[in-house]
C-alpha positions as a printed Julia matrix, in Angstrom:
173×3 Matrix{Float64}:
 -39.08  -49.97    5.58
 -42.64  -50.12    6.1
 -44.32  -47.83    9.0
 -47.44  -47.95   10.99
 -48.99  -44.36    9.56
 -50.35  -43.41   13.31
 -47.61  -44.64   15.63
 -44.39  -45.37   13.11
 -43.52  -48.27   14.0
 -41.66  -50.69   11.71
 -43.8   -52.78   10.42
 -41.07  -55.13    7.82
 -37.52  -54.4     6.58
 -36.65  -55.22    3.23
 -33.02  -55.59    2.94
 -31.54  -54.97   -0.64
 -29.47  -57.86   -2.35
 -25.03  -56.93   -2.01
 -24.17  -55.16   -4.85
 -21.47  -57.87   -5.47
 -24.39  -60.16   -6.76
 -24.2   -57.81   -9.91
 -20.75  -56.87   -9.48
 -22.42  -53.32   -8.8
 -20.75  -50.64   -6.71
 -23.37  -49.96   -4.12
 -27.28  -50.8    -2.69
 -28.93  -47.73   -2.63
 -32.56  -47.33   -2.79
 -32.65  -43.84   -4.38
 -36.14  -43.04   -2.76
 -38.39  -44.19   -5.77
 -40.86  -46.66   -5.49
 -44.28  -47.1    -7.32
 -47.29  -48.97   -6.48
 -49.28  -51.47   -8.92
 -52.7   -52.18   -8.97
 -52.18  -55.63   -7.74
 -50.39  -53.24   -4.25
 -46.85  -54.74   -4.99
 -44.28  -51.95   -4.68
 -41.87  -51.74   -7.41
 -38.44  -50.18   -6.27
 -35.35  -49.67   -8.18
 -32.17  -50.06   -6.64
 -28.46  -48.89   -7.74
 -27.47  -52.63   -7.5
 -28.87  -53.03  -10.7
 -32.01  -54.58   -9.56
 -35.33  -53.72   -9.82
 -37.55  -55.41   -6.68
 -40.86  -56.32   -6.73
 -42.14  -56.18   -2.92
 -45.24  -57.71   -1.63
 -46.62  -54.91    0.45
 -48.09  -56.4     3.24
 -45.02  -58.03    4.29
 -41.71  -56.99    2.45
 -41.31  -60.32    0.65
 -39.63  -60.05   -2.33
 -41.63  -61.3    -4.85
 -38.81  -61.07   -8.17
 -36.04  -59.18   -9.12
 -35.74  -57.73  -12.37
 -31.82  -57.12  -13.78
 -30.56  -53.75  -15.85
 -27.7   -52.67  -17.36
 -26.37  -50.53  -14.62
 -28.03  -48.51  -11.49
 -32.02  -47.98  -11.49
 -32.95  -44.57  -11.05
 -36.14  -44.22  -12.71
 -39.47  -44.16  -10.99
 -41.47  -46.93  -12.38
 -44.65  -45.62  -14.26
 -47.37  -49.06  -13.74
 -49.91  -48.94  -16.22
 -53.39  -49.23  -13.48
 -55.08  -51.29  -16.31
 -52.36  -53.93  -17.37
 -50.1   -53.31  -14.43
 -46.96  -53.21  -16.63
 -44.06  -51.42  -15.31
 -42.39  -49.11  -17.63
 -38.56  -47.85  -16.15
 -35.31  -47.25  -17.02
 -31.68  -46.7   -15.59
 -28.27  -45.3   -15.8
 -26.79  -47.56  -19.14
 -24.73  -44.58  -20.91
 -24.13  -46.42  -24.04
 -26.35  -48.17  -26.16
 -24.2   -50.96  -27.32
 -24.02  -51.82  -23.6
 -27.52  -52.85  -23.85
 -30.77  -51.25  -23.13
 -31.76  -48.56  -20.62
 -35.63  -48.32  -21.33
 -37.69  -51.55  -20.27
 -41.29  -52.95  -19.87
 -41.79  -55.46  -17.74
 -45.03  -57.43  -16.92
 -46.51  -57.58  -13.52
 -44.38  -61.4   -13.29
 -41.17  -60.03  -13.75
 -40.67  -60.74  -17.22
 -39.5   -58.47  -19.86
 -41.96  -57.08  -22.3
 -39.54  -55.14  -24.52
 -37.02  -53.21  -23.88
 -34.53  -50.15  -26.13
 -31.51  -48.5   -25.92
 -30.15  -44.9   -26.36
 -27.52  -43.27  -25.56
 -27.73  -41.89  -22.15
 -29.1   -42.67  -18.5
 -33.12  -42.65  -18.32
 -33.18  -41.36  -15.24
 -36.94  -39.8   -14.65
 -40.49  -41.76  -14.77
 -41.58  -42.55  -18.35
 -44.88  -41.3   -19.05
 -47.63  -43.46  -20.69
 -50.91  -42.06  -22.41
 -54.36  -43.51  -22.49
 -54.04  -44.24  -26.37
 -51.14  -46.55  -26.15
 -47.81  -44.66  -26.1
 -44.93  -43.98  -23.91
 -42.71  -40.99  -23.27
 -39.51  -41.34  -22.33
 -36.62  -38.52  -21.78
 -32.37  -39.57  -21.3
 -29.39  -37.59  -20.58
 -29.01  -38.08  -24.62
 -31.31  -34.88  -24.71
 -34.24  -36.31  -26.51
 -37.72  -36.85  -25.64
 -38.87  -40.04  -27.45
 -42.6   -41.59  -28.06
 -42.64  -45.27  -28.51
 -45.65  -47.42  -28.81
 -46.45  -48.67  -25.68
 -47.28  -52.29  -26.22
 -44.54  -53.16  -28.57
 -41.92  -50.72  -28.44
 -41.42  -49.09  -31.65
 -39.87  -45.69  -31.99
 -42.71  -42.98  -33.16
 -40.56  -40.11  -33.09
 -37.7   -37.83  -31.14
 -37.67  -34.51  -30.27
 -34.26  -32.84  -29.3
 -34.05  -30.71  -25.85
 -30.17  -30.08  -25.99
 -29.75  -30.78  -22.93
 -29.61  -33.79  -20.54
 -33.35  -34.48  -19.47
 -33.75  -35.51  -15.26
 -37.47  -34.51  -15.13
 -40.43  -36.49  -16.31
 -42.7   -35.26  -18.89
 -46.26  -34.37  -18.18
 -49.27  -34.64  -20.27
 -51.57  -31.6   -20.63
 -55.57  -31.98  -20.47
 -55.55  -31.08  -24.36
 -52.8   -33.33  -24.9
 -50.01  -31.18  -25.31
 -46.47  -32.61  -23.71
 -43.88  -30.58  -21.31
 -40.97  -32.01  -20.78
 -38.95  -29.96  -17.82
């Protein structure tokens, strides 16, 4: 739904494909959405799609297709507008649960892991991208290309998005 901000009225309704398109379960929006630079929302949905909505008027403008439910928040890069997200694949030979996707809808690269990616990815000014799964790593890939720079075991199931510290320094919750 969009609302008018002073009186709250609807403004559009955007009504979420049947989950039997995807032979999904269910249509939930899980209450993630992310803004682009170009003002397109970008909203994941457990129907295994991820939407990308022309603000102004709830058009869809594409749909993007994953593995399995899409919890993730996208991250949108402000400069290229790429959207970086993942979603509930368990099992890397499934396919992959990490993707990129360009502000068209098309794939940019994507990985797998074992284990939802359920949180925002991060991405840093110098070109990488953080990403934590319920496989209990934190992983660095390079953003443009998506190559592996290194994992760092949590041992335990990650839900929370890393942050980035002024110095540089990464939490992961």
């Amino acid at each position: 739904y969009a609302r008018d901000a002073e009186t709250g009225a609807e403004i559009w309704t955007m009504e979420a494909d049947d989950p039997s398109v995807n032979a999904a379960f269910i249509n939930w929006f899980e209450g993630n959405s992310a803004i682009g630079p170009d003002g397109n929302l970008y909203v994941p949905n457990d129907n295994f799609f991820i939407y990308a909505i022309d603000r102004a008027d709830g058009t869809v403008r594409w749909t993007f297709r994953v593995f399995d439910q899409a919890w993730s928040l996208p991250a949108v890069d402000p400069v290229t507008g790429n959207i970086y997200t993942g979603n509930n694949n368990l099992l890397a030979f499934l396919g992959p649960n990490t993707f990129v996707i360009d502000p068209a809808g098309n794939e940019i690269w994507s990985t797998a892991t074992d284990g939802s990616v359920v949180a925002s990815p991060l991405f840093d000014p110098v070109g990488k991208v953080y990403v934590g799964g319920f496989d209990g790593y934190l992983r660095a890939y390079d953003a443009a290309d998506g190559t592996e720079l290194w994992t760092f075991p949590t041992r335990e199931h990650i839900y929370a998005s890393p942050a980035m510290l002024s110095d540089g320094r990464l939490i992961q919750p």
